[in-house]
């Protein structure tokens, strides 16, 4: 019999369906953003440390980057959740893992947004 | 009582290419999630410690720096291409053996093509030359 303890951190079917759909919707949005981000990375070595903050201070550049970071982080949360579902079985350690992942990704979002906003303000 | 049979015996079983790509999708997914952590770190450095950031930027020009960058780019494209494959599978297409083999090669070819294409279009060009990356 499934006890309350053993069902903790097992995804409910209705939520699983929603997560499945969210993973696909974020994946679709990430296709063009990935190409943008890959080209951004590829051009970093030729961009000087003085040029880059200036370039990123323009919303035309920072907004696509922020969109990539936000949607990637959301997509990563869904993906890492699925990986945890498959390999991590203790309910307590899984709960801790999910919390760590969520906090780390939330930190990624907040700190990136703050950094980009301050570049926007200082340039 | 006889012990229950164990399956799959991954160490004696040669994984088909489809399975190799599938596990690579997972591994690149986890690695890319870790890579995501580097972005705010670099952005904050740019704001708070421009001198430190200049050192990181100099590291990107070195061979190990460039290699890491291009591995990141290839992982992005590979994960995206296999992700598109999943979207095709979700439409119940490409699931039979003949398509699996062909789509494996298309997927790998496309990820290599995109990486080389990105290299050819961006090599030596700074972000400031032209309006978008």
CSV table of N, CA, C and O in Angstrom, one decimal, chain A residues 37 40-41 44 52 56 65 68-69 72-73 104-105 107-109 111-113 115-116, chain B residues 30-47 53 56-57 60 65 68-69 72 76:
chain,number,residue,atom,x,y,z
A,37,UNK,N,21.9,32.4,-28.7
A,37,UNK,CA,22.9,32.3,-27.6
A,37,UNK,C,24.2,31.7,-28.1
A,37,UNK,O,25.3,32.1,-27.7
A,40,UNK,N,26.1,34.3,-29.8
A,40,UNK,CA,26.6,35.2,-28.7
A,40,UNK,C,27.9,34.6,-28.1
A,40,UNK,O,28.9,35.3,-28.0
A,41,UNK,N,27.8,33.3,-27.7
A,41,UNK,CA,29.0,32.7,-27.1
A,41,UNK,C,30.2,32.7,-28.1
A,41,UNK,O,31.3,33.0,-27.7
A,44,UNK,N,32.2,35.8,-28.2
A,44,UNK,CA,32.8,36.4,-27.0
A,44,UNK,C,34.3,36.5,-27.1
A,44,UNK,O,34.9,37.5,-26.6
A,52,UNK,N,32.0,44.4,-24.1
A,52,UNK,CA,30.9,43.6,-23.8
A,52,UNK,C,29.9,44.2,-22.9
A,52,UNK,O,28.7,44.1,-23.2
A,56,UNK,N,26.0,44.8,-23.9
A,56,UNK,CA,24.9,44.1,-23.2
A,56,UNK,C,24.0,45.2,-22.5
A,56,UNK,O,22.9,44.8,-22.0
A,65,UNK,N,19.0,37.8,-24.3
A,65,UNK,CA,19.8,37.0,-23.4
A,65,UNK,C,19.0,36.6,-22.1
A,65,UNK,O,19.0,35.5,-21.7
A,68,UNK,N,16.5,34.0,-23.0
A,68,UNK,CA,17.2,32.7,-23.0
A,68,UNK,C,17.4,32.1,-21.6
A,68,UNK,O,17.1,31.0,-21.4
A,69,UNK,N,17.9,33.0,-20.7
A,69,UNK,CA,18.2,32.5,-19.4
A,69,UNK,C,16.9,32.1,-18.7
A,69,UNK,O,16.9,31.0,-18.0
A,72,UNK,N,15.4,28.9,-20.4
A,72,UNK,CA,16.3,27.8,-20.1
A,72,UNK,C,16.2,27.3,-18.7
A,72,UNK,O,16.2,26.1,-18.4
A,73,UNK,N,16.2,28.2,-17.7
A,73,UNK,CA,16.1,27.9,-16.3
A,73,UNK,C,14.8,27.1,-16.1
A,73,UNK,O,14.8,26.1,-15.4
A,104,UNK,N,18.8,27.3,-6.9
A,104,UNK,CA,19.9,27.6,-7.8
A,104,UNK,C,19.4,28.3,-9.0
A,104,UNK,O,19.9,29.3,-9.4
A,105,UNK,N,18.3,27.8,-9.6
A,105,UNK,CA,17.8,28.3,-10.9
A,105,UNK,C,17.2,29.7,-10.6
A,105,UNK,O,17.3,30.6,-11.4
A,107,UNK,N,18.1,31.7,-8.3
A,107,UNK,CA,19.3,32.6,-8.1
A,107,UNK,C,19.8,33.0,-9.5
A,107,UNK,O,20.2,34.2,-9.7
A,108,UNK,N,19.9,32.1,-10.4
A,108,UNK,CA,20.4,32.4,-11.8
A,108,UNK,C,19.5,33.5,-12.4
A,108,UNK,O,20.0,34.5,-12.9
A,109,UNK,N,18.2,33.4,-12.3
A,109,UNK,CA,17.3,34.3,-12.8
A,109,UNK,C,17.5,35.7,-12.2
A,109,UNK,O,17.7,36.7,-12.9
A,111,UNK,N,19.9,37.0,-10.2
A,111,UNK,CA,21.2,37.6,-10.3
A,111,UNK,C,21.5,38.1,-11.8
A,111,UNK,O,22.1,39.2,-12.0
A,112,UNK,N,21.1,37.3,-12.7
A,112,UNK,CA,21.3,37.7,-14.1
A,112,UNK,C,20.5,39.0,-14.4
A,112,UNK,O,21.0,40.0,-15.0
A,113,UNK,N,19.2,39.0,-13.9
A,113,UNK,CA,18.4,40.2,-14.2
A,113,UNK,C,19.0,41.4,-13.5
A,113,UNK,O,19.0,42.5,-14.1
A,115,UNK,N,22.2,42.0,-12.7
A,115,UNK,CA,23.4,42.4,-13.3
A,115,UNK,C,23.1,43.1,-14.6
A,115,UNK,O,23.7,44.1,-14.9
A,116,UNK,N,22.2,42.6,-15.4
A,116,UNK,CA,21.9,43.2,-16.7
A,116,UNK,C,21.2,44.6,-16.5
A,116,UNK,O,21.5,45.5,-17.2
B,30,UNK,N,22.0,18.0,-18.4
B,30,UNK,CA,22.5,18.2,-17.0
B,30,UNK,C,23.7,19.2,-17.1
B,30,UNK,O,23.8,20.2,-16.3
B,31,UNK,N,24.6,18.9,-18.1
B,31,UNK,CA,25.8,19.8,-18.2
B,31,UNK,C,25.3,21.3,-18.6
B,31,UNK,O,25.9,22.2,-18.0
B,32,UNK,N,24.4,21.4,-19.5
B,32,UNK,CA,23.9,22.7,-19.9
B,32,UNK,C,23.3,23.4,-18.7
B,32,UNK,O,23.4,24.7,-18.5
B,33,UNK,N,22.6,22.7,-17.8
B,33,UNK,CA,22.0,23.3,-16.6
B,33,UNK,C,23.1,23.8,-15.7
B,33,UNK,O,22.9,24.9,-15.2
B,34,UNK,N,24.2,23.1,-15.6
B,34,UNK,CA,25.3,23.6,-14.8
B,34,UNK,C,25.9,24.8,-15.5
B,34,UNK,O,26.3,25.8,-14.8
B,35,UNK,N,26.0,24.8,-16.8
B,35,UNK,CA,26.5,25.9,-17.6
B,35,UNK,C,25.7,27.2,-17.3
B,35,UNK,O,26.3,28.3,-17.3
B,36,UNK,N,24.4,27.0,-17.1
B,36,UNK,CA,23.6,28.1,-16.8
B,36,UNK,C,24.0,28.9,-15.6
B,36,UNK,O,23.9,30.1,-15.6
B,37,UNK,N,24.7,28.2,-14.7
B,37,UNK,CA,25.2,28.9,-13.4
B,37,UNK,C,26.3,29.9,-13.8
B,37,UNK,O,26.5,30.8,-13.1
B,38,UNK,N,27.0,29.6,-14.9
B,38,UNK,CA,28.1,30.4,-15.2
B,38,UNK,C,27.7,31.8,-15.7
B,38,UNK,O,28.4,32.8,-15.6
B,39,UNK,N,26.5,31.9,-16.3
B,39,UNK,CA,26.0,33.2,-16.9
B,39,UNK,C,25.9,34.3,-15.8
B,39,UNK,O,26.6,35.3,-16.0
B,40,UNK,N,25.1,34.1,-14.7
B,40,UNK,CA,25.0,35.2,-13.8
B,40,UNK,C,26.4,35.5,-13.1
B,40,UNK,O,26.7,36.6,-12.8
B,41,UNK,N,27.2,34.4,-13.0
B,41,UNK,CA,28.6,34.6,-12.4
B,41,UNK,C,29.4,35.6,-13.2
B,41,UNK,O,30.0,36.6,-12.7
B,42,UNK,N,29.3,35.4,-14.6
B,42,UNK,CA,30.1,36.3,-15.5
B,42,UNK,C,29.5,37.7,-15.5
B,42,UNK,O,30.2,38.7,-15.5
B,43,UNK,N,28.1,37.7,-15.5
B,43,UNK,CA,27.5,39.0,-15.6
B,43,UNK,C,27.8,39.9,-14.4
B,43,UNK,O,28.0,41.1,-14.5
B,44,UNK,N,27.7,39.2,-13.2
B,44,UNK,CA,28.0,39.9,-12.0
B,44,UNK,C,29.4,40.4,-11.9
B,44,UNK,O,29.7,41.5,-11.4
B,45,UNK,N,30.3,39.6,-12.4
B,45,UNK,CA,31.7,39.9,-12.5
B,45,UNK,C,31.9,41.2,-13.3
B,45,UNK,O,32.7,42.1,-12.9
B,46,UNK,N,31.2,41.2,-14.4
B,46,UNK,CA,31.3,42.4,-15.3
B,46,UNK,C,30.9,43.7,-14.6
B,46,UNK,O,31.5,44.7,-14.8
B,47,UNK,N,29.9,43.6,-13.7
B,47,UNK,CA,29.4,44.7,-13.0
B,47,UNK,C,30.3,45.1,-11.8
B,47,UNK,O,30.7,46.2,-11.6
B,53,UNK,N,36.9,40.3,-14.6
B,53,UNK,CA,36.2,39.9,-15.8
B,53,UNK,C,37.2,40.0,-17.0
B,53,UNK,O,37.1,39.1,-17.9
B,56,UNK,N,39.0,36.8,-17.2
B,56,UNK,CA,38.2,35.7,-17.7
B,56,UNK,C,38.1,35.8,-19.2
B,56,UNK,O,38.3,34.9,-20.0
B,57,UNK,N,37.9,37.1,-19.7
B,57,UNK,CA,37.8,37.3,-21.1
B,57,UNK,C,39.1,36.9,-21.8
B,57,UNK,O,39.1,36.3,-22.9
B,60,UNK,N,39.2,33.3,-22.4
B,60,UNK,CA,38.4,32.8,-23.5
B,60,UNK,C,39.1,32.8,-24.8
B,60,UNK,O,38.8,32.0,-25.7
B,65,UNK,N,40.2,27.8,-23.2
B,65,UNK,CA,39.0,28.7,-23.1
B,65,UNK,C,38.1,28.5,-24.3
B,65,UNK,O,36.9,28.3,-24.2
B,68,UNK,N,36.5,25.0,-24.5
B,68,UNK,CA,35.3,24.9,-23.6
B,68,UNK,C,34.1,25.6,-24.2
B,68,UNK,O,33.0,25.1,-24.1
B,69,UNK,N,34.4,26.8,-24.7
B,69,UNK,CA,33.3,27.5,-25.3
B,69,UNK,C,32.6,26.8,-26.5
B,69,UNK,O,31.4,26.7,-26.6
B,72,UNK,N,30.6,23.8,-25.3
B,72,UNK,CA,29.3,24.3,-24.8
B,72,UNK,C,28.4,24.6,-26.0
B,72,UNK,O,27.2,24.1,-26.0
B,76,UNK,N,24.9,22.6,-26.8
B,76,UNK,CA,23.6,23.3,-27.0
B,76,UNK,C,22.9,22.8,-28.3
B,76,UNK,O,21.7,22.5,-28.3
